mmCIF file of C-alpha atoms in Angstrom:
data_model
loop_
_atom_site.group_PDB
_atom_site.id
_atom_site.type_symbol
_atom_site.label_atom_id
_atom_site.label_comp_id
_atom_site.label_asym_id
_atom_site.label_seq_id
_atom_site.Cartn_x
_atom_site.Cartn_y
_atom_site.Cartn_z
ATOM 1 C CA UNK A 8 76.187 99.900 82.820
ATOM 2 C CA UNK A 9 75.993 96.588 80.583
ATOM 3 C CA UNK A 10 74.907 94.165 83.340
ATOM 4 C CA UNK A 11 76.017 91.247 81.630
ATOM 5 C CA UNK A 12 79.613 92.345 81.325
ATOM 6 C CA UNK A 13 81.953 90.355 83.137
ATOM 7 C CA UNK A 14 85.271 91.372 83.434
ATOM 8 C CA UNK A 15 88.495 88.658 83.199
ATOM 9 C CA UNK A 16 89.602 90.083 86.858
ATOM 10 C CA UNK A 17 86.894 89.537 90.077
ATOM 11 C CA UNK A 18 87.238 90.235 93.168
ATOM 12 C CA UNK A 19 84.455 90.866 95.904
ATOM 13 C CA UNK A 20 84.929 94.496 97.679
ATOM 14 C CA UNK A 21 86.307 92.487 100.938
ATOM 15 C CA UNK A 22 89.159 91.629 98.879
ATOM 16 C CA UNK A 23 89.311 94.974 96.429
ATOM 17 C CA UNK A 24 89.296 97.146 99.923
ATOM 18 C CA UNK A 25 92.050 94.787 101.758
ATOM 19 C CA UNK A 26 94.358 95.385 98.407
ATOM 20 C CA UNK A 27 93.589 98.953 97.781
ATOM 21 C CA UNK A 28 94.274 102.240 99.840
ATOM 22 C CA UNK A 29 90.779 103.948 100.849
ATOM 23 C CA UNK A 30 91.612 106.777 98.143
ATOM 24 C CA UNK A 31 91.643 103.672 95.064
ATOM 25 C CA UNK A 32 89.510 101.695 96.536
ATOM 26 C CA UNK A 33 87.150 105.161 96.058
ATOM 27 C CA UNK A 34 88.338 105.738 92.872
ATOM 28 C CA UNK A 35 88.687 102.672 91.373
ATOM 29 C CA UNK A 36 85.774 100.946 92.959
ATOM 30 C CA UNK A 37 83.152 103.264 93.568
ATOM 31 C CA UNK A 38 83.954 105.802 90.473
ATOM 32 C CA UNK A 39 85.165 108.339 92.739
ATOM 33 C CA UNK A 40 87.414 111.526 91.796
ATOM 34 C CA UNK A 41 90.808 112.499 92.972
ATOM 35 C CA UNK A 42 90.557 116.190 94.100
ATOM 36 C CA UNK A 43 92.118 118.152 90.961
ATOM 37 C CA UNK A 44 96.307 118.742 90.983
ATOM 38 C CA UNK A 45 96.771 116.810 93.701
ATOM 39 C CA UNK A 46 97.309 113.372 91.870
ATOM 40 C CA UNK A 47 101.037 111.638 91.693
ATOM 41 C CA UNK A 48 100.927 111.917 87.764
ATOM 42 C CA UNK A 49 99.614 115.082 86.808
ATOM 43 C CA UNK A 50 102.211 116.709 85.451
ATOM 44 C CA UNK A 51 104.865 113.544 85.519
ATOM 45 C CA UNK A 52 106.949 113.444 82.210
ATOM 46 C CA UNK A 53 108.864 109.958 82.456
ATOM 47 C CA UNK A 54 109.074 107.803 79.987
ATOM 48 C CA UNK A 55 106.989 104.353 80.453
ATOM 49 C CA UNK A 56 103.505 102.870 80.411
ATOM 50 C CA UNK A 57 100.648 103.512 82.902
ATOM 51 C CA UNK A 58 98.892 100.513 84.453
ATOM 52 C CA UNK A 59 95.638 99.991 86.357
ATOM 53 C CA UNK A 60 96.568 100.232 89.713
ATOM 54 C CA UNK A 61 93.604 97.134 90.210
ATOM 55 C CA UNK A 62 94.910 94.852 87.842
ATOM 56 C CA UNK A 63 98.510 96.100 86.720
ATOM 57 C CA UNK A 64 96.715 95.958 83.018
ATOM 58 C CA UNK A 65 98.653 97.660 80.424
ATOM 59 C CA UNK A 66 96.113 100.743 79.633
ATOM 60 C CA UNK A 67 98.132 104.209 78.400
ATOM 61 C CA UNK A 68 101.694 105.154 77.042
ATOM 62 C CA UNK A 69 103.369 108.342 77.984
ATOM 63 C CA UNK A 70 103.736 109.232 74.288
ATOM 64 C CA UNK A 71 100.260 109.576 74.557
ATOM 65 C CA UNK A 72 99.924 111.788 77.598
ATOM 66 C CA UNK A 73 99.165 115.762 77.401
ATOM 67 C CA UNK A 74 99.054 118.920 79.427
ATOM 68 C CA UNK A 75 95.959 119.870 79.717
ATOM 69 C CA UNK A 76 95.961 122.201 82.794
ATOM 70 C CA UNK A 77 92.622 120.579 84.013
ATOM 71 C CA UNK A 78 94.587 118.901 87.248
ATOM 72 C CA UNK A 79 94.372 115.297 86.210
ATOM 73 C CA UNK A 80 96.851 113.562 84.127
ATOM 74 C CA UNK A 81 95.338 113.864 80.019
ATOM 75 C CA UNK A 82 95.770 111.084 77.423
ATOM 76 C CA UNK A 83 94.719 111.231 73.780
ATOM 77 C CA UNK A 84 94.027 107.308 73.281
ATOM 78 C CA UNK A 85 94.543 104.562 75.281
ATOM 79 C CA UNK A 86 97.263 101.638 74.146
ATOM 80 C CA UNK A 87 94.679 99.931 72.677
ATOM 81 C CA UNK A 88 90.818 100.122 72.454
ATOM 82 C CA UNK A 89 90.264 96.621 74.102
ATOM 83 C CA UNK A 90 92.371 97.694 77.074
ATOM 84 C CA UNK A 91 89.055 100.268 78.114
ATOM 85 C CA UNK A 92 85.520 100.137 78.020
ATOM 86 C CA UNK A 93 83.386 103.395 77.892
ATOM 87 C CA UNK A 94 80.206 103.688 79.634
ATOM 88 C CA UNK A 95 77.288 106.270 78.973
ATOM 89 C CA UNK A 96 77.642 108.700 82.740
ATOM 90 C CA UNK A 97 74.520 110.722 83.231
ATOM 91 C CA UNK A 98 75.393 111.272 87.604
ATOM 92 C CA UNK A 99 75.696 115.152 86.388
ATOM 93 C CA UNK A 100 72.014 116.413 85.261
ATOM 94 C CA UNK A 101 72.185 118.057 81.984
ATOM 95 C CA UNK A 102 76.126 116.990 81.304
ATOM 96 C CA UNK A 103 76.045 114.035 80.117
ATOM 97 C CA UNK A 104 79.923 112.024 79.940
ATOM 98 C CA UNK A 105 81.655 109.116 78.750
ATOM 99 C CA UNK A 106 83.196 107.138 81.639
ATOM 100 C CA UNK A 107 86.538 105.228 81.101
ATOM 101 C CA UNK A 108 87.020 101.626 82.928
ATOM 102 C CA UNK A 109 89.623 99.158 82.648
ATOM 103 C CA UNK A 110 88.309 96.410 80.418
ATOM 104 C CA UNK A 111 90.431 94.019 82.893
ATOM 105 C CA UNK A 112 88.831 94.639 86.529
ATOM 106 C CA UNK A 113 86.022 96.666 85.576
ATOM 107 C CA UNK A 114 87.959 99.981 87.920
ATOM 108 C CA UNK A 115 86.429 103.512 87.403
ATOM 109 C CA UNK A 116 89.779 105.452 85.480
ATOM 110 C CA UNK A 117 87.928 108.494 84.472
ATOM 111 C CA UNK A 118 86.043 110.289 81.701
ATOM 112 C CA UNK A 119 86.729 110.672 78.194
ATOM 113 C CA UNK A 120 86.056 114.072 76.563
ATOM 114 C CA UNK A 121 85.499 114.945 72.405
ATOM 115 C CA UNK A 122 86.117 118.167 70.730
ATOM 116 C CA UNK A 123 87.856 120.190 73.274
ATOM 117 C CA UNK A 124 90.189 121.906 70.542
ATOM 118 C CA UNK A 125 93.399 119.889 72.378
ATOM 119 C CA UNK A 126 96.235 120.218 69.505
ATOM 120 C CA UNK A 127 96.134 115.588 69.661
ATOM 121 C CA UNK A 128 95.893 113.578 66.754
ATOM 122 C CA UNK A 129 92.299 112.170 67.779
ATOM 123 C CA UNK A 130 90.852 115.155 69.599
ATOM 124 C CA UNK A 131 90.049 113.294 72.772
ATOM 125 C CA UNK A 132 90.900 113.915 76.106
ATOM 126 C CA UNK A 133 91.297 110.908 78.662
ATOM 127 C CA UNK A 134 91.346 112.502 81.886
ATOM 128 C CA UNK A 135 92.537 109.627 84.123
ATOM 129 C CA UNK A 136 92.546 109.728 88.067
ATOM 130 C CA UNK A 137 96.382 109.176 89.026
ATOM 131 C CA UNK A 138 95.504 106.729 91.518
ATOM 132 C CA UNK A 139 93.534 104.751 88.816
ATOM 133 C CA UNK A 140 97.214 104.262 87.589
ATOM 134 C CA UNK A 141 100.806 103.241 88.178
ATOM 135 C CA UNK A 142 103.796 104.158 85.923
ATOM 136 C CA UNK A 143 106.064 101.123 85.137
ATOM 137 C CA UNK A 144 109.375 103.665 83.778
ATOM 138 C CA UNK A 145 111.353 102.617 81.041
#
């Protein structure tokens, strides 16, 4: 990580942990994982954009959301690039990943994945945590 990043919204953990449920505060905070198909947005279809659940930063549109039958909720691009920040993940030995944070509050979404063979425009799979998120409909 880019130690001299800063992101627009701090908070210290006291306050992230008395905002956030245990599961976010997991997620979001310590770059935890969801267990697979169990996440509120999986397989949602609504209409709307996705938020960060730390910040309420504007960060995917359901036009851009896939099935990808891997148990998280899939995006091909985020609403913008300088709503995300990518980090190089090497925590797996010998598969290395691209980790997706809000550019906002600095929370752990998920990975981002190239060259799966998805049928996207860009060929990129953003697989998101749904408790990363939050789905303002409409």
């Amino acid at each position: 990580m880019n130690d001299a990043y800063r992101p627009p919204v701090t908070k210290s953990d006291e306050e992230w942990a008395a905002e956030l449920s245990p599961l976010e505060f997991k997620v979001l905070r310590l770059a935890g994982t969801e267990a697979p198909f169990t996440g509120e947005y999986t397989d949602t279809e609504d209409e709307g954009i996705y938020e960060c659940r730390g910040c309420g930063a504007e960060l995917f549109r359901s036009n851009e959301k896939f099935h990808s039958h891997c148990g998280w909720p899939s995006f091909f691009s985020p609403l913008a690039e300088d709503r995300v920040r990518y980090i190089d993940d090497h925590s797996i030995p010998g598969r290395p990943r691209v980790e997706v944070r809000c550019a906002a509050c600095d929370g752990h979404l998920g990975h981002v994945f190239e060259g799966e063979g998805y049928d996207t425009p860009t060929d990129l799979r953003y697989c998101i945590n749904s408790v990363s998120l939050r789905l303002r409909r409409g």
